[in-house]
PDB file of C-alpha atoms (C1' of nucleotides) in Angstrom:
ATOM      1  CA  UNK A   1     -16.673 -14.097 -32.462  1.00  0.00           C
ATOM      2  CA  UNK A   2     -12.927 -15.822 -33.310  1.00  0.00           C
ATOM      3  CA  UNK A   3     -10.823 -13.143 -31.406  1.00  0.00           C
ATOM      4  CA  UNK A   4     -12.704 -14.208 -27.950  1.00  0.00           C
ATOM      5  CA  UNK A   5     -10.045 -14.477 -25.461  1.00  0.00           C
ATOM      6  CA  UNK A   6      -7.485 -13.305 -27.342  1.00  0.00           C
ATOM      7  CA  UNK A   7      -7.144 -10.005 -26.561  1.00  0.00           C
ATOM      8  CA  UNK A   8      -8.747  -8.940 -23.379  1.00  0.00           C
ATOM      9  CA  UNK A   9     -10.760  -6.492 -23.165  1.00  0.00           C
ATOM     10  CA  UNK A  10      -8.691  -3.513 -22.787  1.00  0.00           C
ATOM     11  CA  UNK A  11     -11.234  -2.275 -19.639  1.00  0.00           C
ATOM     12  CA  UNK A  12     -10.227  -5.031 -17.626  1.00  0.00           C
ATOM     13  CA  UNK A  13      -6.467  -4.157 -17.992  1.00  0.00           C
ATOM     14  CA  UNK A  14      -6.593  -1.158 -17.086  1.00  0.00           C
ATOM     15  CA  UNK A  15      -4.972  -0.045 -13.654  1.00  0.00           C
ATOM     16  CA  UNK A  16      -6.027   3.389 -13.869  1.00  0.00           C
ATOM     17  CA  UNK A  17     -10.165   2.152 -13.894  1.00  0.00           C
ATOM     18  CA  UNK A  18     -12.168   1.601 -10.557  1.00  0.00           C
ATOM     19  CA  UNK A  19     -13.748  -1.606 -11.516  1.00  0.00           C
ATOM     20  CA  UNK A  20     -11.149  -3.487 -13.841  1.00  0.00           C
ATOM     21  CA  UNK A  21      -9.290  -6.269 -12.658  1.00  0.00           C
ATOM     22  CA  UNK A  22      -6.045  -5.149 -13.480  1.00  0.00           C
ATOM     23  CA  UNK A  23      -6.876  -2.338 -10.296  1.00  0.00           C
ATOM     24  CA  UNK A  24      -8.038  -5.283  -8.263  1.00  0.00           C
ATOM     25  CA  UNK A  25      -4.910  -6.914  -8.725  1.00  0.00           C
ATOM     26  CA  UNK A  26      -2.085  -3.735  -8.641  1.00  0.00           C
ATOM     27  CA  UNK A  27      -4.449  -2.653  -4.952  1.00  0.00           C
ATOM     28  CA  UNK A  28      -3.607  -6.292  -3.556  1.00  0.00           C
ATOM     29  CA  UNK A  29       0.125  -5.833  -4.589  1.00  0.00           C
ATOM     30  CA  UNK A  30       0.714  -2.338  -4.493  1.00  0.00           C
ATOM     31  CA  UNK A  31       1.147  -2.470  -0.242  1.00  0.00           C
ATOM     32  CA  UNK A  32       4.074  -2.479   2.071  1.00  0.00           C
ATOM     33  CA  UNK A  33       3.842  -6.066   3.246  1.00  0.00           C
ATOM     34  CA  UNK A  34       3.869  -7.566  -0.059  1.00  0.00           C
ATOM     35  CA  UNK A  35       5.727  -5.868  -1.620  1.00  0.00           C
ATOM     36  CA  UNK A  36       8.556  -6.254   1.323  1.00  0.00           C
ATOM     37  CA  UNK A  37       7.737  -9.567   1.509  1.00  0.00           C
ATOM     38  CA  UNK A  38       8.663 -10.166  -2.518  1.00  0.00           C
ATOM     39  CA  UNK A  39      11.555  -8.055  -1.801  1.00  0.00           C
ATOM     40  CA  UNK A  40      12.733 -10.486   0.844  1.00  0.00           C
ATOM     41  CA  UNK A  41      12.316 -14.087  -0.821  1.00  0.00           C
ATOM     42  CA  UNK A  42      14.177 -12.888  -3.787  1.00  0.00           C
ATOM     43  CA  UNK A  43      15.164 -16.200  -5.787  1.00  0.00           C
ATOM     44  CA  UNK A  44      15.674 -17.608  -2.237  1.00  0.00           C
ATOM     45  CA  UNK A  45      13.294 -20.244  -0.916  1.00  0.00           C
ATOM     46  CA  UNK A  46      12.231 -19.426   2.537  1.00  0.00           C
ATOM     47  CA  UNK A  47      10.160 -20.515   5.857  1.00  0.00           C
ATOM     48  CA  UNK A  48       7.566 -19.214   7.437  1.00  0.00           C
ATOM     49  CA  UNK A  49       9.690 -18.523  10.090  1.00  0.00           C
ATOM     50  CA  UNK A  50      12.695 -17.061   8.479  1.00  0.00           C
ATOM     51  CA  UNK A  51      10.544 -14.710   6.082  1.00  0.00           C
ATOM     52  CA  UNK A  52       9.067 -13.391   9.539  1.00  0.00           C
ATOM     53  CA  UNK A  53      12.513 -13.003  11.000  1.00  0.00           C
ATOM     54  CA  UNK A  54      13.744 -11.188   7.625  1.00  0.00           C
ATOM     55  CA  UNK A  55      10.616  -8.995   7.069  1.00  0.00           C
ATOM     56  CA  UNK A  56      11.291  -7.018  10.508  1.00  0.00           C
ATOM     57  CA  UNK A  57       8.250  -5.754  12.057  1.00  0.00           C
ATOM     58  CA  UNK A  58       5.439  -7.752  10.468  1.00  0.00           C
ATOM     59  CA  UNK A  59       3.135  -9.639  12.594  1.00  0.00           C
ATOM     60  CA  UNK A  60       2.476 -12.940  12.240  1.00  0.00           C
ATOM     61  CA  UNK A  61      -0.936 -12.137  10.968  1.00  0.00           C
ATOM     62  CA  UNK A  62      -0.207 -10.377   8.486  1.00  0.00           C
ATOM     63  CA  UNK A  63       3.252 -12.354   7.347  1.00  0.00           C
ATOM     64  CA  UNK A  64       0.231 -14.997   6.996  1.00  0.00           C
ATOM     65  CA  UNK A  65      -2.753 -13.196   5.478  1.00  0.00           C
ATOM     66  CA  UNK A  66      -0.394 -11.412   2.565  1.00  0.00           C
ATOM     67  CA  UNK A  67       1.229 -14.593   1.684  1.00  0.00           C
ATOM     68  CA  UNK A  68      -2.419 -16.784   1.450  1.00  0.00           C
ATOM     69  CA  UNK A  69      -3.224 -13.262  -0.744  1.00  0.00           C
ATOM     70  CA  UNK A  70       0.355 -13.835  -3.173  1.00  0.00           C
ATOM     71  CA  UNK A  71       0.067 -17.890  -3.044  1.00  0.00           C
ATOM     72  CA  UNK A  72      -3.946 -16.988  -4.245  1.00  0.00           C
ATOM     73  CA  UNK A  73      -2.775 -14.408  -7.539  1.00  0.00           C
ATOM     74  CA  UNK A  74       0.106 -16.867  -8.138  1.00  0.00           C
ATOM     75  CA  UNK A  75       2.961 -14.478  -6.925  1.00  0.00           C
ATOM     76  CA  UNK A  76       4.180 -16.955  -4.861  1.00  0.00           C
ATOM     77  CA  UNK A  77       4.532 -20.799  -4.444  1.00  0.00           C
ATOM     78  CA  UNK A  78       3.524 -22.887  -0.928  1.00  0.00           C
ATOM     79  CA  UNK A  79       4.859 -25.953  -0.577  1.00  0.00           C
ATOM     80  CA  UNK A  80       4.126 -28.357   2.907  1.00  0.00           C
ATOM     81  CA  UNK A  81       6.104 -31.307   3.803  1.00  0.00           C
ATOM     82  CA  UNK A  82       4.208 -33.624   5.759  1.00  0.00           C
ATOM     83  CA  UNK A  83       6.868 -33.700   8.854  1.00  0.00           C
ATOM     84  CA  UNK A  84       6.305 -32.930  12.009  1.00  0.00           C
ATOM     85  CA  UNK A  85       6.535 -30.504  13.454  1.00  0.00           C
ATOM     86  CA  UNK A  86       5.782 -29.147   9.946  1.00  0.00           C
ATOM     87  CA  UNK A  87       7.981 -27.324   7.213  1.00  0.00           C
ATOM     88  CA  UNK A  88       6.438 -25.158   4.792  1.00  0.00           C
ATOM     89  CA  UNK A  89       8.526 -23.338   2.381  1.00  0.00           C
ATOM     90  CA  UNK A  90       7.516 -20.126   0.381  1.00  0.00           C
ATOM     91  CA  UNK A  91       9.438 -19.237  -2.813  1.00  0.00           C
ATOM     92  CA  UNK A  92       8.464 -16.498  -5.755  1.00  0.00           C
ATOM     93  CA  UNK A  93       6.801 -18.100  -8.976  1.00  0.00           C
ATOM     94  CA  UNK A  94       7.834 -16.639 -12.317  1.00  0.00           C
ATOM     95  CA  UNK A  95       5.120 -13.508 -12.094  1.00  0.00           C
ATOM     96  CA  UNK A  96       6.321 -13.172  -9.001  1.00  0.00           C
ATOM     97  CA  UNK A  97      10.832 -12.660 -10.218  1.00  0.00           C
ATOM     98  CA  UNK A  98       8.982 -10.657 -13.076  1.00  0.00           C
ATOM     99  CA  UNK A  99       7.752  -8.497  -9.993  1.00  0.00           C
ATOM    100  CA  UNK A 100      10.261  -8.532  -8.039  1.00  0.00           C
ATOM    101  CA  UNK A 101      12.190  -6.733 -10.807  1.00  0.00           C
ATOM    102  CA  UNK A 102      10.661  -3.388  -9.783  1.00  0.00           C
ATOM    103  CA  UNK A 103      10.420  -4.032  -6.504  1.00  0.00           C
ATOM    104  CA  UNK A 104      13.849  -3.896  -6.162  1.00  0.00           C
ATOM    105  CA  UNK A 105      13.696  -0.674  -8.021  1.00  0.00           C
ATOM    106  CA  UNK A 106      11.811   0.483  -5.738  1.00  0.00           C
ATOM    107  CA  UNK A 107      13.978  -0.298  -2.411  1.00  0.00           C
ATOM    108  CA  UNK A 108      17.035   0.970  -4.605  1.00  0.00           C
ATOM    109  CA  UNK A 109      14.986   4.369  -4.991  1.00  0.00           C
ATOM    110  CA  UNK A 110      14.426   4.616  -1.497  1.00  0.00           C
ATOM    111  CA  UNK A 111      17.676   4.280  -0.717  1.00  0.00           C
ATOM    112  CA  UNK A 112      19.388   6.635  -3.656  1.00  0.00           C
ATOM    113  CA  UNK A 113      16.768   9.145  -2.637  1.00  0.00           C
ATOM    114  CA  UNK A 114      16.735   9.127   1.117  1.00  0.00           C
ATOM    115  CA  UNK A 115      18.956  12.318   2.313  1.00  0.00           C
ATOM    116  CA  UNK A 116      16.777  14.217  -0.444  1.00  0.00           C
ATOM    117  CA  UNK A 117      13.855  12.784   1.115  1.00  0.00           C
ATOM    118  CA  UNK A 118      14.802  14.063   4.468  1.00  0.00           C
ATOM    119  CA  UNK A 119      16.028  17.764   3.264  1.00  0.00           C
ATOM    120  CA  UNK A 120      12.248  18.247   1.497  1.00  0.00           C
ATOM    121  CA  UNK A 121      10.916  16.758   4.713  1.00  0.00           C
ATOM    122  CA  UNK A 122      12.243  19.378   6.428  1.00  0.00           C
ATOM    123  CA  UNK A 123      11.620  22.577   4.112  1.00  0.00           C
ATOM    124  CA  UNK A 124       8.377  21.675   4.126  1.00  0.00           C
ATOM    125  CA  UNK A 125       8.158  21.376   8.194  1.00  0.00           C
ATOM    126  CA  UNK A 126       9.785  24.807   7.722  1.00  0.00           C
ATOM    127  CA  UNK A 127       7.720  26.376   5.222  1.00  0.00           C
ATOM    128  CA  UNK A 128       4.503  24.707   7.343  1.00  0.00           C
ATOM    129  CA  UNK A 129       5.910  26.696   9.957  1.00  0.00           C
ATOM    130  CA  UNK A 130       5.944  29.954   8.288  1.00  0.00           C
ATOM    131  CA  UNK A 131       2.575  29.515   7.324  1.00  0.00           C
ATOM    132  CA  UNK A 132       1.050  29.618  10.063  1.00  0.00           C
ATOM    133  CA  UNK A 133       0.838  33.457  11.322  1.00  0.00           C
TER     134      UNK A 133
ATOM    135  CA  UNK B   1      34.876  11.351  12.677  1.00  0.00           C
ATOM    136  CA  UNK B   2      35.925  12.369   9.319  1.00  0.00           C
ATOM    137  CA  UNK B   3      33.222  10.753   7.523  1.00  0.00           C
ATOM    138  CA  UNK B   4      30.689  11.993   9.423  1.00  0.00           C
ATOM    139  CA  UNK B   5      27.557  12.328   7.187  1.00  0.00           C
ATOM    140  CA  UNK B   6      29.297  11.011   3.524  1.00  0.00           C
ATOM    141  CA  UNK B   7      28.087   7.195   4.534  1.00  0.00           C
ATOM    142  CA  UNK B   8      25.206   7.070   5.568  1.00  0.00           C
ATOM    143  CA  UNK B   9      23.996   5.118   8.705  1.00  0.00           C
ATOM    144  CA  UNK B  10      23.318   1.644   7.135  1.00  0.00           C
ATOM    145  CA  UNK B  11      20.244   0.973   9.419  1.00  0.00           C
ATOM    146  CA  UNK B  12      18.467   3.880   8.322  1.00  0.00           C
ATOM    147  CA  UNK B  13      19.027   2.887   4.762  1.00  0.00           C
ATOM    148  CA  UNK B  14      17.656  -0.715   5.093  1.00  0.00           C
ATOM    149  CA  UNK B  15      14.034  -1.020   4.039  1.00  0.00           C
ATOM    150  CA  UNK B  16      14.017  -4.005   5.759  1.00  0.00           C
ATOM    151  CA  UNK B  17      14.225  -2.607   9.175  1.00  0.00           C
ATOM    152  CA  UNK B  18      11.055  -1.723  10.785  1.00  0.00           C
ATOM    153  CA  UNK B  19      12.145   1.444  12.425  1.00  0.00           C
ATOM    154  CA  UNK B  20      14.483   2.814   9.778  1.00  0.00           C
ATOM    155  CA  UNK B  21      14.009   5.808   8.169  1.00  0.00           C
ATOM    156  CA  UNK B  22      13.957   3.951   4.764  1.00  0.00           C
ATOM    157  CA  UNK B  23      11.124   1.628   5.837  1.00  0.00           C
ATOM    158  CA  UNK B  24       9.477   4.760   6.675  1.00  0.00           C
ATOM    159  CA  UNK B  25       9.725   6.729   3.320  1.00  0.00           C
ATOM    160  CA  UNK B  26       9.253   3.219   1.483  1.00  0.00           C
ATOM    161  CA  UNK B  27       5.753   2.780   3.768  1.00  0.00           C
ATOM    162  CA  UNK B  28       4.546   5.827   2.466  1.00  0.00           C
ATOM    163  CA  UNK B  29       4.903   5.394  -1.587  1.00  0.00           C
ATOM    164  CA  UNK B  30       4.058   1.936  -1.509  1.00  0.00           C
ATOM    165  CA  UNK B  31       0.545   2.226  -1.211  1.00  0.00           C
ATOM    166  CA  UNK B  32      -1.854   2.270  -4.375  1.00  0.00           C
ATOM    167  CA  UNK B  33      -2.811   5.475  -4.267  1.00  0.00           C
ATOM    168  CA  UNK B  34       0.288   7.485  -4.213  1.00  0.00           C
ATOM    169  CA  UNK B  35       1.413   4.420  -6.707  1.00  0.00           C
ATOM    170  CA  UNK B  36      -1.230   5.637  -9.158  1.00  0.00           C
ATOM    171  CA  UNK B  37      -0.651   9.435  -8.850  1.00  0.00           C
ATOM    172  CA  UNK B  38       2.975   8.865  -9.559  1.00  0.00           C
ATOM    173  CA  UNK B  39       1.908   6.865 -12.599  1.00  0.00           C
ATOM    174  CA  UNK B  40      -0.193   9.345 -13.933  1.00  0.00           C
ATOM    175  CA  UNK B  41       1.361  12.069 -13.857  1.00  0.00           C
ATOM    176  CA  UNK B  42       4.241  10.818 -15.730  1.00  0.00           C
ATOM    177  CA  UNK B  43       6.016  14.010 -17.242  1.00  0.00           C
ATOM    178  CA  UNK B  44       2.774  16.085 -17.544  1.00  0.00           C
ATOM    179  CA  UNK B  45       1.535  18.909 -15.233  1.00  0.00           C
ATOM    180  CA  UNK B  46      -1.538  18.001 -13.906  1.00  0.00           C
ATOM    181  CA  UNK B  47      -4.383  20.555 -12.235  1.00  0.00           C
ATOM    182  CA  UNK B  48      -6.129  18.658  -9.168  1.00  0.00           C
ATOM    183  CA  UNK B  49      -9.238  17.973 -10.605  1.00  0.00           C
ATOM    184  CA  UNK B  50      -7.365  16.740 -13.714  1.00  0.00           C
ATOM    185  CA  UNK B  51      -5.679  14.462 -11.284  1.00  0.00           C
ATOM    186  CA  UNK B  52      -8.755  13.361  -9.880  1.00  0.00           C
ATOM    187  CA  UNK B  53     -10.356  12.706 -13.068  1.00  0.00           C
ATOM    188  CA  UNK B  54      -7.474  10.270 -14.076  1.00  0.00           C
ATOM    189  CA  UNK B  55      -6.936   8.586 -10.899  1.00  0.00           C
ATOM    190  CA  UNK B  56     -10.905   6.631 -11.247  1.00  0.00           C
ATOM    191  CA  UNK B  57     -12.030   5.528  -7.815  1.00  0.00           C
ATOM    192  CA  UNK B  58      -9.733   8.276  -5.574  1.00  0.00           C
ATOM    193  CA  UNK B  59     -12.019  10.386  -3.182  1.00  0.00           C
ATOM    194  CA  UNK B  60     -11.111  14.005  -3.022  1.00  0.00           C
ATOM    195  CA  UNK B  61     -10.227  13.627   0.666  1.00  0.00           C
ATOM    196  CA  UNK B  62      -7.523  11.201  -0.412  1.00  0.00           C
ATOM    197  CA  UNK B  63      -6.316  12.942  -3.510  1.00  0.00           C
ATOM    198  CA  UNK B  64      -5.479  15.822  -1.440  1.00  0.00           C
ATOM    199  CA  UNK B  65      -3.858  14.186   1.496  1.00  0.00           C
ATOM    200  CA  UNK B  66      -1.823  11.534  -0.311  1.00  0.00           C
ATOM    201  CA  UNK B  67      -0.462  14.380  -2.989  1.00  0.00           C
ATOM    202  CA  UNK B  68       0.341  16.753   0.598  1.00  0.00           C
ATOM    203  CA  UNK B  69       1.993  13.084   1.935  1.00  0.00           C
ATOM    204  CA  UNK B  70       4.364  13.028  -1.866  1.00  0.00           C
ATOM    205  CA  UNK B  71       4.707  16.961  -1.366  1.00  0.00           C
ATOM    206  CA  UNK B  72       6.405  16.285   1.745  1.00  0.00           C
ATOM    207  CA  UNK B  73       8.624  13.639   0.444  1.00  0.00           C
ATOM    208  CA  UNK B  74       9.942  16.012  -2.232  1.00  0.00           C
ATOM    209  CA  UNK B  75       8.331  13.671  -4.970  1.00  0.00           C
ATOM    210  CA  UNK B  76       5.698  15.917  -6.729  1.00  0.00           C
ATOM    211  CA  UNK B  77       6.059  19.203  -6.451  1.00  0.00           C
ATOM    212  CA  UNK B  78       3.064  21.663  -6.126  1.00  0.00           C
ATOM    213  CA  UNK B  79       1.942  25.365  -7.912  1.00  0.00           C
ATOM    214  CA  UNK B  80      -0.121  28.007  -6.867  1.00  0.00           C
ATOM    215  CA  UNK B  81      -1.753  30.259  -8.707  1.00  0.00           C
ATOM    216  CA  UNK B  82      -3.131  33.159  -7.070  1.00  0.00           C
ATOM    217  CA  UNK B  83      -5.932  33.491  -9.131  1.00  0.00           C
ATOM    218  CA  UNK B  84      -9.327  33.353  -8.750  1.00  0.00           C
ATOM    219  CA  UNK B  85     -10.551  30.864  -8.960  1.00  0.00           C
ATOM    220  CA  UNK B  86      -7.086  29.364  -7.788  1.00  0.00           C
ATOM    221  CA  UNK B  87      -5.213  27.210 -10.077  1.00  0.00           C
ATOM    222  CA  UNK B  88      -2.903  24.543  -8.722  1.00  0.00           C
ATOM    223  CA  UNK B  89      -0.416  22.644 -10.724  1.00  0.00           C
ATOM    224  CA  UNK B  90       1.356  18.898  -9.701  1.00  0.00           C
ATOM    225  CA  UNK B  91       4.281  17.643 -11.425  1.00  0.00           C
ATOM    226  CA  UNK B  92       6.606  15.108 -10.653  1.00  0.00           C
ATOM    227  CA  UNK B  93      10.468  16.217  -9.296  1.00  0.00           C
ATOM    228  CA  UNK B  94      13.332  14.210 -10.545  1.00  0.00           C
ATOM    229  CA  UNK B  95      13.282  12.361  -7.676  1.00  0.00           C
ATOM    230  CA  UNK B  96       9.583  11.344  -8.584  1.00  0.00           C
ATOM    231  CA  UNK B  97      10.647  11.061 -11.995  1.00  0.00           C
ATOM    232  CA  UNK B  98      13.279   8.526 -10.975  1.00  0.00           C
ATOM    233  CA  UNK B  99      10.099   6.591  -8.805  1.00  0.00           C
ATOM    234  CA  UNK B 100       7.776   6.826 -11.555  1.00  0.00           C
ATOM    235  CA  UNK B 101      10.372   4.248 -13.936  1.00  0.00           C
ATOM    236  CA  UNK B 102       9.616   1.744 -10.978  1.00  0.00           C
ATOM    237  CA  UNK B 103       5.948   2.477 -10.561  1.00  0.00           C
ATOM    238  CA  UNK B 104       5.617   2.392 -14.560  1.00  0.00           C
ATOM    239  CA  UNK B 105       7.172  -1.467 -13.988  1.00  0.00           C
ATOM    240  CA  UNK B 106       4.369  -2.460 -11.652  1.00  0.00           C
ATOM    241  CA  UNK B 107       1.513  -0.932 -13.889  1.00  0.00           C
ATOM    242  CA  UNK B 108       2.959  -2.887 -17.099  1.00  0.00           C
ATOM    243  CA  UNK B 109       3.300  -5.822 -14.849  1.00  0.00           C
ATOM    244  CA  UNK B 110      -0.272  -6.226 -13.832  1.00  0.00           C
ATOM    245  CA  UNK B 111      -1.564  -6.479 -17.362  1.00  0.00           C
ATOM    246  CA  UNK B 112       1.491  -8.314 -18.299  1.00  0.00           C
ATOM    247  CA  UNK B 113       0.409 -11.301 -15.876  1.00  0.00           C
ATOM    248  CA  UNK B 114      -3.075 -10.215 -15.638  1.00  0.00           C
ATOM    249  CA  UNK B 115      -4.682 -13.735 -17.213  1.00  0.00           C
ATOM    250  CA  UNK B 116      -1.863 -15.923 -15.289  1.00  0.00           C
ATOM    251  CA  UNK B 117      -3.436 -14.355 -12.312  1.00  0.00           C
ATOM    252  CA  UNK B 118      -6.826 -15.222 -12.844  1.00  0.00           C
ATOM    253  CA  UNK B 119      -5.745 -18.372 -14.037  1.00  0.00           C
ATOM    254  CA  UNK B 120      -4.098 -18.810 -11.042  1.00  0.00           C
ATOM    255  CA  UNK B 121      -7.022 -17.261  -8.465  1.00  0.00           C
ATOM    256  CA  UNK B 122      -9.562 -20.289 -10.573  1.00  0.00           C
ATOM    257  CA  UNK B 123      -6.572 -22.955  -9.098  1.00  0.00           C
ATOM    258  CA  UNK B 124      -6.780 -21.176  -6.041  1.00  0.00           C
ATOM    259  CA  UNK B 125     -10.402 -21.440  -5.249  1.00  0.00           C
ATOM    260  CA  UNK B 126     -10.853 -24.869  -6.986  1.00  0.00           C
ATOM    261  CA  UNK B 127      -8.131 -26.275  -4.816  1.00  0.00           C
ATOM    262  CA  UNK B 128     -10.184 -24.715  -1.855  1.00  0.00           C
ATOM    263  CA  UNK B 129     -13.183 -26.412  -2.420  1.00  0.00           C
ATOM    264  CA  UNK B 130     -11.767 -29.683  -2.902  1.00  0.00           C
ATOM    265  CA  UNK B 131     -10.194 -28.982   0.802  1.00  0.00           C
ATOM    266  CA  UNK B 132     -13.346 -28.682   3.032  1.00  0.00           C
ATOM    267  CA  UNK B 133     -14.624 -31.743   3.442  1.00  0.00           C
TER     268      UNK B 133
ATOM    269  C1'  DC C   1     -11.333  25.375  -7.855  1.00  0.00           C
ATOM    270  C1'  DG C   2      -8.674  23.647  -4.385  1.00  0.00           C
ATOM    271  C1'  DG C   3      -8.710  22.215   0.100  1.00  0.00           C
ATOM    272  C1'  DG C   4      -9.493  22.052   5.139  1.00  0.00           C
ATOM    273  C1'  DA C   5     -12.462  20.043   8.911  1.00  0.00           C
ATOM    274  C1'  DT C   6     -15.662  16.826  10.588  1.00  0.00           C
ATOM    275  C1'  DC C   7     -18.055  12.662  11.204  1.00  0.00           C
ATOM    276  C1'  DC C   8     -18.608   7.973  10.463  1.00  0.00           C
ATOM    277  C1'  DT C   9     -17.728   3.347   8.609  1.00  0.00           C
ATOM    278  C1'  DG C  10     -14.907  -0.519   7.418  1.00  0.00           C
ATOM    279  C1'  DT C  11     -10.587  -2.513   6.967  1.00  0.00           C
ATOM    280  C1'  DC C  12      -6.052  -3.199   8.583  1.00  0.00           C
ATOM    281  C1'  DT C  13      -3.155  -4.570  12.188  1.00  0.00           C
ATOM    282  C1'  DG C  14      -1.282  -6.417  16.477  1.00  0.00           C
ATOM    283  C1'  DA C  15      -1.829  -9.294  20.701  1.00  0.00           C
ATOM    284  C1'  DT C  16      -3.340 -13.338  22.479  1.00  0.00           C
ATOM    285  C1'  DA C  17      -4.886 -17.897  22.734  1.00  0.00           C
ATOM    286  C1'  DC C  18      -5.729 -22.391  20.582  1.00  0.00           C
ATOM    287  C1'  DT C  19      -5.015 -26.515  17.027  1.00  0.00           C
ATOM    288  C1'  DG C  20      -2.464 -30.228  14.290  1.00  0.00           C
TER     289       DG C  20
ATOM    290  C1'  DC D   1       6.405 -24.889  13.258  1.00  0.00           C
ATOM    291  C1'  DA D   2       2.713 -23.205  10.712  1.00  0.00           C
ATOM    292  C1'  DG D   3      -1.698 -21.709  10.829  1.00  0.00           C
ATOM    293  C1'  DT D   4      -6.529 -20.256  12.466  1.00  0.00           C
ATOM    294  C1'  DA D   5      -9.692 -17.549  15.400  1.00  0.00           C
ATOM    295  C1'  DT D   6     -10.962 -13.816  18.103  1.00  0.00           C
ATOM    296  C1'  DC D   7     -10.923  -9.386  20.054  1.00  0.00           C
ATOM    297  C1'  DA D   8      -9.885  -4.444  20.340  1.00  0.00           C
ATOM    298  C1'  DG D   9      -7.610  -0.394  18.825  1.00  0.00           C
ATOM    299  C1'  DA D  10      -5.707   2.301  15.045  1.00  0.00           C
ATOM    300  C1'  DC D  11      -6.169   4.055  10.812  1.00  0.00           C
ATOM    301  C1'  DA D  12      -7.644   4.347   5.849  1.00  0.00           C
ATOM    302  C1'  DG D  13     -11.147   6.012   3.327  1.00  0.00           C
ATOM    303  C1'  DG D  14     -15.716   8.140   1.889  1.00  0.00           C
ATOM    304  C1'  DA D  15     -19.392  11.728   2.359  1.00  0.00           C
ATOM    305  C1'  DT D  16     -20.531  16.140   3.493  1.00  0.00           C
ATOM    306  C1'  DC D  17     -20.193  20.912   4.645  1.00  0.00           C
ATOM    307  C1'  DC D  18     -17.753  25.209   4.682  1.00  0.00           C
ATOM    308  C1'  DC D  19     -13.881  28.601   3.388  1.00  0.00           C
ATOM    309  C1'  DG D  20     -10.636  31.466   0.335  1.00  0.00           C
TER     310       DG D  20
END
DNA sequence: CGGGATCCTGTCTGATACTG
DNA sequence: CAGTATCAGACAGGATCCCG
């Protein structure tokens, strides 16, 4: 056995199996919050505070519960001063600028795509409404 | 009001707002599901149960009402066969096209970073232990 | 085969209150 | 200021049954 962590088993790296990791992983990152939230700190180093101001709409739950989730995969990296009242600072890691890449790509294609977006939004309220009789 | 609808409002188009339309459209593709199904079908045509056989894990219920959420949105478009039994094809538009480079990012990220990560989850949980107590 | 409808469970999410 | 805990409602998601 001399190739044993070498190259990983190609199961586990897989997004498109149930069980691998790489699934586990993509499902953690692959939602709104953190993927907003990767969006926002950019190459920026941010508080607690400000990233809640900047990601409008999340509670402070889940501002909270995704970050612990990013700071876990390594996405992103916590630091805490020992002041008080405290100061806790959240900016991406490496993985997490690598990210961020198509993240970005994907807020770009919302944007490039949105009066499309809302013209098949509404042939298919139209066509719904045909349907039906 | 010359410019009436060239420019866009700029508050719809900020992802970053909670109640813009962008945040809306961006809410709805960034979830794993409807990450994966772009991903798969990639610049094939793709029967349902073709889809469901390549997306491991989805249950038919969500197959069906995340491709009808992307059918909406103009991103896959959908083709019925009045045959029997019925036949019913899903492809990608451009503008799903355009998504999929993005999506295709993600995917190559995960197994890109996939042994930083669990590298990084073993820190994560080691440095939890040593905190309680 | 594709998909709608239903029921039921668990997770997500927000609001609120409390700690260092 | 940052974070935890708790509670309750909304919603995602799975299983199952039925229809064209």
């Amino acid at each position: 056995m001399e190739t044993k962590q070498v190259q990983r088993v190609s199961e586990d790296a897989d997004v498109l199996r149930a069980d691998s990791l790489a699934r586990e992983i993509f499902s953690e990152v692959a939602n709104k919050w953190a993927l907003l939230i990767i969006n926002v700190l950019g190459t920026r180093t941010l508080r607690f505070t400000e990233l809640r101001n900047e990601v409008d709409g999340i509670s402070h739950k889940m501002l909270t519960q995704t970050l612990r989730g990013l700071e876990r995969d390594g996405v992103v990296h916590r630091t805490v001063y020992a002041t008080v009242p405290p100061r806790v600072d959240y900016r991406l890691t490496e993985a997490g600028e690598a990210l961020r890449e198509t993240v970005n790509g994907m807020c770009a294609w919302t944007r490039r795509y949105l009066d499309e977006i809302e013209a098949a939004r509404r042939r298919f309220a139209a066509r719904e409404r045909d349907a039906e009789q």
